Amino acid sequence: MNIIQKKVADGIEMIVSGRLDTTTAPELEMALKQIPAVKQILHLNLKDIEYVSSAGLRVILLAHKIMLPFGGRMILKEPSEFCRQVLEATGMDAILAFE
């Protein structure tokens, strides 16, 4: 998995590529926990995710929860077809915002 983080006008964009599974989810979790505790939007770009497991889904939900206490929010940006199917199958698409 590869994570690229960049500043955007209204917050931060994290571009995640590769597999988001038990092995790689802790790396994304660590990156998420480094986000400054200020009101902003996290754009979690999942367009290049090849596979996502339940561990990956847990970290995606964690990203959403991390942003809430500061009045921020998370938006999933361009999830890959596989990622979108998994989010829909688990009902997470009804909880999370998409761009």
mmCIF file of C-alpha atoms in Angstrom:
data_model
loop_
_atom_site.group_PDB
_atom_site.id
_atom_site.type_symbol
_atom_site.label_atom_id
_atom_site.label_comp_id
_atom_site.label_asym_id
_atom_site.label_seq_id
_atom_site.Cartn_x
_atom_site.Cartn_y
_atom_site.Cartn_z
ATOM 1 C CA MET A 1 0.000 0.000 0.000
ATOM 2 C CA ASN A 2 1.116 3.536 -0.715
ATOM 3 C CA ILE A 3 -0.180 6.696 1.007
ATOM 4 C CA ILE A 4 0.359 10.190 -0.364
ATOM 5 C CA GLN A 5 -0.819 13.086 1.752
ATOM 6 C CA LYS A 6 -1.224 16.624 0.504
ATOM 7 C CA LYS A 7 -2.793 19.840 1.690
ATOM 8 C CA VAL A 8 -5.859 21.038 -0.215
ATOM 9 C CA ALA A 9 -7.879 24.239 0.163
ATOM 10 C CA ASP A 10 -10.376 22.865 2.698
ATOM 11 C CA GLY A 11 -8.220 20.272 4.457
ATOM 12 C CA ILE A 12 -6.139 17.226 3.607
ATOM 13 C CA GLU A 13 -6.240 14.685 0.807
ATOM 14 C CA MET A 14 -4.874 11.205 1.449
ATOM 15 C CA ILE A 15 -4.407 9.181 -1.704
ATOM 16 C CA VAL A 16 -4.285 5.483 -0.844
ATOM 17 C CA SER A 17 -3.325 2.835 -3.381
ATOM 18 C CA GLY A 18 -2.807 -0.925 -3.372
ATOM 19 C CA ARG A 19 -4.338 -3.341 -0.889
ATOM 20 C CA LEU A 20 -6.037 -2.197 2.304
ATOM 21 C CA ASP A 21 -6.030 -5.309 4.461
ATOM 22 C CA THR A 22 -4.857 -6.708 7.797
ATOM 23 C CA THR A 23 -1.223 -6.158 6.876
ATOM 24 C CA THR A 24 -1.524 -2.596 5.592
ATOM 25 C CA ALA A 25 -4.438 -1.150 7.613
ATOM 26 C CA PRO A 26 -2.198 -0.256 10.591
ATOM 27 C CA GLU A 27 -0.097 1.967 8.316
ATOM 28 C CA LEU A 28 -3.161 3.947 7.243
ATOM 29 C CA GLU A 29 -4.396 4.084 10.829
ATOM 30 C CA MET A 30 -1.083 5.570 11.937
ATOM 31 C CA ALA A 31 -1.237 8.202 9.172
ATOM 32 C CA LEU A 32 -4.819 9.093 10.137
ATOM 33 C CA LYS A 33 -3.883 9.575 13.765
ATOM 34 C CA GLN A 34 -1.284 12.162 12.688
ATOM 35 C CA ILE A 35 -3.919 14.472 11.180
ATOM 36 C CA PRO A 36 -3.966 17.822 13.025
ATOM 37 C CA ALA A 37 -6.920 18.161 15.412
ATOM 38 C CA VAL A 38 -8.576 21.102 13.670
ATOM 39 C CA LYS A 39 -11.827 21.592 11.790
ATOM 40 C CA GLN A 40 -11.142 20.486 8.225
ATOM 41 C CA ILE A 41 -12.177 17.964 5.595
ATOM 42 C CA LEU A 42 -10.291 14.740 5.024
ATOM 43 C CA HIS A 43 -10.576 13.664 1.399
ATOM 44 C CA LEU A 44 -9.750 9.947 1.478
ATOM 45 C CA ASN A 45 -8.960 9.100 -2.141
ATOM 46 C CA LEU A 46 -9.501 5.379 -2.769
ATOM 47 C CA LYS A 47 -9.440 5.330 -6.575
ATOM 48 C CA ASP A 48 -6.412 3.015 -6.705
ATOM 49 C CA ILE A 49 -7.468 0.537 -4.016
ATOM 50 C CA GLU A 50 -7.261 -2.975 -5.468
ATOM 51 C CA TYR A 51 -8.650 -4.827 -2.447
ATOM 52 C CA VAL A 52 -10.183 -3.931 0.905
ATOM 53 C CA SER A 53 -10.774 -6.342 3.794
ATOM 54 C CA SER A 54 -12.735 -5.955 7.017
ATOM 55 C CA ALA A 55 -9.585 -4.515 8.621
ATOM 56 C CA GLY A 56 -9.509 -1.900 5.864
ATOM 57 C CA LEU A 57 -13.185 -1.088 6.405
ATOM 58 C CA ARG A 58 -12.505 -0.607 10.104
ATOM 59 C CA VAL A 59 -9.798 1.959 9.338
ATOM 60 C CA ILE A 60 -12.028 3.789 6.845
ATOM 61 C CA LEU A 61 -14.688 4.055 9.545
ATOM 62 C CA LEU A 62 -12.017 5.178 12.022
ATOM 63 C CA ALA A 63 -11.073 8.011 9.637
ATOM 64 C CA HIS A 64 -14.683 9.177 9.738
ATOM 65 C CA LYS A 65 -14.727 9.041 13.549
ATOM 66 C CA ILE A 66 -11.384 10.852 13.900
ATOM 67 C CA MET A 67 -12.687 13.906 12.052
ATOM 68 C CA LEU A 68 -15.953 14.358 13.983
ATOM 69 C CA PRO A 69 -14.739 15.656 17.393
ATOM 70 C CA PHE A 70 -13.139 18.722 15.768
ATOM 71 C CA GLY A 71 -16.171 19.597 13.660
ATOM 72 C CA GLY A 72 -14.509 18.171 10.561
ATOM 73 C CA ARG A 73 -15.626 15.430 8.243
ATOM 74 C CA MET A 74 -14.337 12.785 5.900
ATOM 75 C CA ILE A 75 -15.287 12.362 2.259
ATOM 76 C CA LEU A 76 -14.426 9.245 0.292
ATOM 77 C CA LYS A 77 -13.116 10.385 -3.048
ATOM 78 C CA GLU A 78 -13.437 8.232 -6.180
ATOM 79 C CA PRO A 79 -13.486 4.784 -4.530
ATOM 80 C CA SER A 80 -12.445 2.020 -6.904
ATOM 81 C CA GLU A 81 -15.185 -0.245 -8.247
ATOM 82 C CA PHE A 82 -14.130 -3.058 -5.895
ATOM 83 C CA CYS A 83 -14.009 -0.697 -2.925
ATOM 84 C CA ARG A 84 -17.428 0.749 -3.751
ATOM 85 C CA GLN A 85 -18.932 -2.748 -4.011
ATOM 86 C CA VAL A 86 -17.574 -3.685 -0.580
ATOM 87 C CA LEU A 87 -18.839 -0.432 0.956
ATOM 88 C CA GLU A 88 -22.292 -1.022 -0.547
ATOM 89 C CA ALA A 89 -22.399 -4.683 0.531
ATOM 90 C CA THR A 90 -21.603 -3.720 4.135
ATOM 91 C CA GLY A 91 -23.978 -0.744 4.242
ATOM 92 C CA MET A 92 -21.151 1.698 4.896
ATOM 93 C CA ASP A 93 -22.149 3.661 1.807
ATOM 94 C CA ALA A 94 -25.204 4.860 3.764
ATOM 95 C CA ILE A 95 -23.019 6.183 6.610
ATOM 96 C CA LEU A 96 -20.132 7.799 4.746
ATOM 97 C CA ALA A 97 -20.023 10.752 2.355
ATOM 98 C CA PHE A 98 -18.779 10.230 -1.210
ATOM 99 C CA GLU A 99 -17.336 12.643 -3.747
#
